[in-house]
Structure formats: structure tokens, C-alpha cells
């Protein structure tokens, strides 16, 4: 799997911004569901040219969703997805995400 197929998008939320601003520099990404830790670490290293110390991977379960349709309420769920939290070495940062 190519590096640009592994990393889908960075996650920018309040919690991920706080983790990114600490001295440990943790970045959160939405990744391909078939990717493993080693593929994710290699993809981040190749795309952003940084040194990666560790990677934590979580499978996020879809949330229940209710919407109103013609025949009443429709029950369903959002799609499940995979999240990776990547820790960089001291002094390293990803400038493309820092400005967001």
C-alpha cells in the first residue's frame, strides 16, 4: 500500500490540538482500515519527512444515527473508521498541520 493511501486525513479537534501542542508532539490521523502500525509510521515518515517514535492505533465504532424520512424515522449508523496517534521525536513537527 502506498503512503498516500495509508493516511486519509489529519484529525483537527480540540483534544488533538492539545496533544499536538505539548512537548511530546502527538499527531492524530484518520487512516486506512487495513493499515497496520508499521505501515502508518512509514507513511508519516515518507510524507512529512519526520522521525516517528511510536504509533497507537484505534478502531472507532460507528455512532447511531436517526434521520426523518418519508415513512417516519430511519435508524442507522455512521461508518466505522480507524484512527492513529503518532508520536514524533523531540524537536520534530509537521508544519502542514501546525497552522490549522
Short mmCIF file of N, CA and C in Angstrom, two decimals:
data_model
loop_
_atom_site.label_atom_id
_atom_site.label_comp_id
_atom_site.label_asym_id
_atom_site.label_seq_id
_atom_site.Cartn_x
_atom_site.Cartn_y
_atom_site.Cartn_z
N UNK A 1 0.84 -1.17 0.00
CA UNK A 1 0.00 0.00 0.00
C UNK A 1 0.89 1.25 0.00
N UNK A 2 0.57 2.21 -0.86
CA UNK A 2 1.36 3.44 -0.95
C UNK A 2 1.10 4.35 0.25
N UNK A 3 2.03 5.24 0.54
CA UNK A 3 1.93 6.12 1.70
C UNK A 3 0.73 7.04 1.61
N UNK A 4 0.42 7.53 0.41
CA UNK A 4 -0.72 8.44 0.27
C UNK A 4 -2.05 7.71 0.38
N UNK A 5 -2.06 6.39 0.31
CA UNK A 5 -3.27 5.62 0.51
C UNK A 5 -3.48 5.27 1.98
N UNK A 6 -2.40 5.25 2.76
CA UNK A 6 -2.49 4.89 4.18
C UNK A 6 -3.08 6.05 4.99
N UNK A 7 -2.54 7.25 4.83
CA UNK A 7 -3.01 8.43 5.56
C UNK A 7 -4.16 9.05 4.78
N UNK A 8 -5.36 9.08 5.36
CA UNK A 8 -6.52 9.66 4.67
C UNK A 8 -6.59 11.15 4.94
N UNK A 9 -6.57 11.55 6.24
CA UNK A 9 -6.63 12.97 6.59
C UNK A 9 -6.18 13.16 8.03
N UNK A 10 -5.67 14.36 8.36
CA UNK A 10 -5.38 14.65 9.77
C UNK A 10 -6.68 14.98 10.50
N UNK A 11 -6.72 14.67 11.78
CA UNK A 11 -7.89 14.99 12.59
C UNK A 11 -7.57 16.25 13.38
N UNK A 12 -8.38 17.29 13.17
CA UNK A 12 -8.18 18.56 13.87
C UNK A 12 -9.36 18.76 14.80
N UNK A 13 -9.13 18.52 16.09
CA UNK A 13 -10.16 18.72 17.10
C UNK A 13 -9.49 19.37 18.31
N UNK A 14 -10.27 19.73 19.29
CA UNK A 14 -9.71 20.37 20.47
C UNK A 14 -8.75 19.43 21.21
N UNK A 15 -9.15 18.18 21.33
CA UNK A 15 -8.33 17.20 22.04
C UNK A 15 -7.01 16.93 21.29
N UNK A 16 -7.08 16.80 19.97
CA UNK A 16 -5.87 16.54 19.19
C UNK A 16 -4.96 17.76 19.15
N UNK A 17 -5.51 18.96 19.20
CA UNK A 17 -4.70 20.18 19.22
C UNK A 17 -3.93 20.30 20.53
N UNK A 18 -4.56 19.95 21.65
CA UNK A 18 -3.88 19.99 22.95
C UNK A 18 -2.73 18.98 22.97
N UNK A 19 -2.95 17.78 22.43
CA UNK A 19 -1.90 16.75 22.38
C UNK A 19 -0.75 17.18 21.47
N UNK A 20 -1.07 17.90 20.42
CA UNK A 20 -0.06 18.35 19.46
C UNK A 20 0.80 19.47 20.06
N UNK A 21 0.23 20.32 20.89
CA UNK A 21 0.96 21.47 21.44
C UNK A 21 1.84 21.11 22.63
N UNK A 22 1.64 19.94 23.24
CA UNK A 22 2.51 19.51 24.33
C UNK A 22 3.90 19.22 23.78
N UNK A 23 4.86 19.03 24.69
CA UNK A 23 6.22 18.78 24.23
C UNK A 23 6.40 17.40 23.60
N UNK A 24 5.43 16.48 23.80
CA UNK A 24 5.57 15.13 23.23
C UNK A 24 5.17 15.08 21.76
N UNK A 25 4.49 16.08 21.22
CA UNK A 25 4.15 16.19 19.80
C UNK A 25 3.42 14.95 19.27
N UNK A 26 2.15 14.80 19.65
CA UNK A 26 1.33 13.70 19.16
C UNK A 26 0.37 14.23 18.09
N UNK A 27 0.37 13.59 16.94
CA UNK A 27 -0.49 13.97 15.82
C UNK A 27 -1.49 12.86 15.57
N UNK A 28 -2.74 13.25 15.26
CA UNK A 28 -3.81 12.28 15.06
C UNK A 28 -4.22 12.27 13.59
N UNK A 29 -4.37 11.07 13.03
CA UNK A 29 -4.73 10.91 11.63
C UNK A 29 -5.86 9.89 11.48
N UNK A 30 -6.69 10.09 10.47
CA UNK A 30 -7.64 9.06 10.02
C UNK A 30 -6.88 8.24 8.99
N UNK A 31 -6.85 6.92 9.17
CA UNK A 31 -6.04 6.06 8.31
C UNK A 31 -6.89 4.97 7.68
N UNK A 32 -6.30 4.29 6.70
CA UNK A 32 -6.97 3.19 6.01
C UNK A 32 -7.22 2.04 6.99
N UNK A 33 -8.40 1.44 6.97
CA UNK A 33 -8.72 0.36 7.92
C UNK A 33 -7.81 -0.86 7.83
N UNK A 34 -7.19 -1.12 6.69
CA UNK A 34 -6.31 -2.28 6.54
C UNK A 34 -4.86 -1.99 6.93
N UNK A 35 -4.52 -0.73 7.23
CA UNK A 35 -3.14 -0.37 7.54
C UNK A 35 -2.78 -0.79 8.96
N UNK A 36 -1.53 -1.23 9.15
CA UNK A 36 -1.06 -1.57 10.50
C UNK A 36 -0.11 -0.47 11.00
N UNK A 37 0.39 -0.62 12.23
CA UNK A 37 1.23 0.40 12.85
C UNK A 37 2.47 0.71 12.03
N UNK A 38 3.10 -0.31 11.53
CA UNK A 38 4.37 -0.11 10.82
C UNK A 38 4.16 0.60 9.49
N UNK A 39 3.07 0.29 8.79
CA UNK A 39 2.75 0.99 7.55
C UNK A 39 2.41 2.46 7.83
N UNK A 40 1.72 2.72 8.92
CA UNK A 40 1.36 4.10 9.27
C UNK A 40 2.61 4.90 9.62
N UNK A 41 3.49 4.32 10.41
CA UNK A 41 4.73 5.02 10.79
C UNK A 41 5.59 5.30 9.56
N UNK A 42 5.69 4.35 8.65
CA UNK A 42 6.47 4.55 7.42
C UNK A 42 5.85 5.61 6.54
N UNK A 43 4.51 5.65 6.47
CA UNK A 43 3.82 6.64 5.64
C UNK A 43 4.03 8.06 6.17
N UNK A 44 3.92 8.24 7.49
CA UNK A 44 4.14 9.56 8.09
C UNK A 44 5.58 10.00 7.88
N UNK A 45 6.52 9.08 8.03
CA UNK A 45 7.94 9.40 7.82
C UNK A 45 8.20 9.82 6.38
N UNK A 46 7.59 9.10 5.42
CA UNK A 46 7.80 9.39 4.00
C UNK A 46 7.12 10.68 3.56
N UNK A 47 5.88 10.90 3.98
CA UNK A 47 5.12 12.06 3.52
C UNK A 47 5.62 13.36 4.15
N UNK A 48 5.83 13.35 5.48
CA UNK A 48 6.15 14.59 6.19
C UNK A 48 7.63 14.75 6.52
N UNK A 49 8.47 13.76 6.21
CA UNK A 49 9.92 13.82 6.43
C UNK A 49 10.26 14.11 7.90
N UNK A 50 9.68 13.32 8.81
CA UNK A 50 9.93 13.46 10.24
C UNK A 50 10.31 12.11 10.83
N UNK A 51 10.86 12.14 12.04
CA UNK A 51 11.24 10.91 12.73
C UNK A 51 10.11 10.51 13.68
N UNK A 52 9.56 9.30 13.50
CA UNK A 52 8.43 8.82 14.28
C UNK A 52 8.93 7.89 15.38
N UNK A 53 8.49 8.16 16.63
CA UNK A 53 8.88 7.31 17.75
C UNK A 53 7.90 6.16 17.96
N UNK A 54 6.60 6.46 17.98
CA UNK A 54 5.62 5.40 18.22
C UNK A 54 4.30 5.73 17.54
N UNK A 55 3.42 4.72 17.50
CA UNK A 55 2.12 4.87 16.87
C UNK A 55 1.11 4.03 17.64
N UNK A 56 0.00 4.65 18.03
CA UNK A 56 -1.11 3.95 18.67
C UNK A 56 -2.27 3.95 17.70
N UNK A 57 -2.91 2.79 17.52
CA UNK A 57 -3.99 2.65 16.54
C UNK A 57 -5.27 2.25 17.25
N UNK A 58 -6.39 2.87 16.86
CA UNK A 58 -7.70 2.57 17.45
C UNK A 58 -8.73 2.38 16.35
N UNK A 59 -9.58 1.39 16.50
CA UNK A 59 -10.72 1.21 15.60
C UNK A 59 -11.91 1.92 16.22
N UNK A 60 -12.44 2.92 15.53
CA UNK A 60 -13.55 3.72 16.04
C UNK A 60 -14.85 3.15 15.49
N UNK A 61 -15.75 2.78 16.39
CA UNK A 61 -17.02 2.20 16.00
C UNK A 61 -17.97 3.30 15.54
N UNK A 62 -18.80 2.99 14.53
CA UNK A 62 -19.78 3.95 14.04
C UNK A 62 -20.82 4.30 15.09
N UNK A 63 -21.29 5.54 15.07
CA UNK A 63 -22.27 6.00 16.05
C UNK A 63 -23.68 5.83 15.50
N UNK A 64 -24.66 5.61 16.38
CA UNK A 64 -26.04 5.51 15.90
C UNK A 64 -26.53 6.84 15.35
N UNK A 65 -27.33 6.76 14.32
CA UNK A 65 -27.84 7.96 13.65
C UNK A 65 -29.31 7.75 13.32
N UNK A 66 -30.10 8.74 13.59
CA UNK A 66 -31.53 8.70 13.29
C UNK A 66 -31.85 9.86 12.37
N UNK A 67 -32.59 9.61 11.32
CA UNK A 67 -33.00 10.69 10.43
C UNK A 67 -34.46 10.51 10.06
N UNK A 68 -35.08 11.58 9.70
CA UNK A 68 -36.50 11.55 9.37
C UNK A 68 -36.65 11.39 7.87
N UNK A 69 -37.36 10.37 7.47
CA UNK A 69 -37.62 10.11 6.06
C UNK A 69 -39.11 10.20 5.77
N UNK A 70 -39.53 9.76 4.60
CA UNK A 70 -40.95 9.82 4.21
C UNK A 70 -41.82 8.95 5.11
N UNK A 71 -41.34 7.78 5.46
CA UNK A 71 -42.15 6.85 6.23
C UNK A 71 -41.93 6.94 7.73
N UNK A 72 -41.28 7.98 8.20
CA UNK A 72 -41.01 8.12 9.63
C UNK A 72 -39.52 8.21 9.86
N UNK A 73 -39.08 7.76 11.03
CA UNK A 73 -37.67 7.81 11.37
C UNK A 73 -36.93 6.62 10.77
N UNK A 74 -35.72 6.88 10.30
CA UNK A 74 -34.87 5.83 9.74
C UNK A 74 -33.69 5.67 10.70
N UNK A 75 -33.46 4.45 11.15
CA UNK A 75 -32.38 4.17 12.08
C UNK A 75 -31.20 3.59 11.31
N UNK A 76 -30.00 4.05 11.65
CA UNK A 76 -28.80 3.54 11.02
C UNK A 76 -27.58 3.90 11.84
N UNK A 77 -26.41 3.71 11.27
CA UNK A 77 -25.17 4.08 11.94
C UNK A 77 -24.24 4.77 10.96
N UNK A 78 -23.33 5.58 11.49
CA UNK A 78 -22.28 6.15 10.66
C UNK A 78 -21.23 5.06 10.44
N UNK A 79 -20.35 5.26 9.50
CA UNK A 79 -19.35 4.25 9.16
C UNK A 79 -18.28 4.14 10.25
N UNK A 80 -17.79 2.93 10.46
CA UNK A 80 -16.66 2.71 11.37
C UNK A 80 -15.38 3.12 10.65
N UNK A 81 -14.36 3.54 11.42
CA UNK A 81 -13.11 4.00 10.82
C UNK A 81 -11.95 3.74 11.76
N UNK A 82 -10.73 3.99 11.28
CA UNK A 82 -9.53 3.71 12.06
C UNK A 82 -8.77 5.01 12.31
N UNK A 83 -8.29 5.17 13.56
CA UNK A 83 -7.58 6.38 13.96
C UNK A 83 -6.19 6.00 14.44
N UNK A 84 -5.19 6.82 14.11
CA UNK A 84 -3.82 6.59 14.57
C UNK A 84 -3.29 7.85 15.25
N UNK A 85 -2.66 7.66 16.41
CA UNK A 85 -1.99 8.75 17.11
C UNK A 85 -0.50 8.49 17.01
N UNK A 86 0.20 9.40 16.32
CA UNK A 86 1.62 9.23 16.03
C UNK A 86 2.42 10.19 16.91
N UNK A 87 3.44 9.67 17.61
CA UNK A 87 4.32 10.48 18.45
C UNK A 87 5.63 10.72 17.70
N UNK A 88 6.02 12.00 17.61
CA UNK A 88 7.25 12.37 16.92
C UNK A 88 8.39 12.57 17.92
N UNK A 89 9.62 12.54 17.41
CA UNK A 89 10.80 12.77 18.25
C UNK A 89 10.84 14.23 18.67
N UNK A 90 11.59 14.51 19.73
CA UNK A 90 11.71 15.89 20.22
C UNK A 90 12.31 16.78 19.14
N UNK A 91 11.75 17.97 19.01
CA UNK A 91 12.24 18.92 18.02
C UNK A 91 11.61 18.75 16.65
N UNK A 92 10.86 17.69 16.43
CA UNK A 92 10.20 17.43 15.15
C UNK A 92 8.78 17.99 15.19
N UNK A 93 8.30 18.47 14.04
CA UNK A 93 6.92 18.90 13.93
C UNK A 93 6.48 18.81 12.47
N UNK A 94 5.18 18.77 12.26
CA UNK A 94 4.62 18.74 10.93
C UNK A 94 4.04 20.12 10.66
N UNK A 95 4.72 20.88 9.83
CA UNK A 95 4.33 22.28 9.61
C UNK A 95 3.01 22.40 8.84
N UNK A 96 2.64 21.41 8.03
CA UNK A 96 1.41 21.48 7.26
C UNK A 96 0.18 21.44 8.17
N UNK A 97 0.31 20.80 9.33
CA UNK A 97 -0.83 20.68 10.24
C UNK A 97 -0.77 21.76 11.33
N UNK A 98 0.41 22.26 11.65
CA UNK A 98 0.57 23.24 12.72
C UNK A 98 -0.24 24.50 12.51
N UNK A 99 -0.39 24.95 11.28
CA UNK A 99 -1.09 26.20 11.01
C UNK A 99 -2.60 26.08 11.00
N UNK A 100 -3.12 24.86 11.10
CA UNK A 100 -4.58 24.66 11.01
C UNK A 100 -5.21 24.94 12.34
#
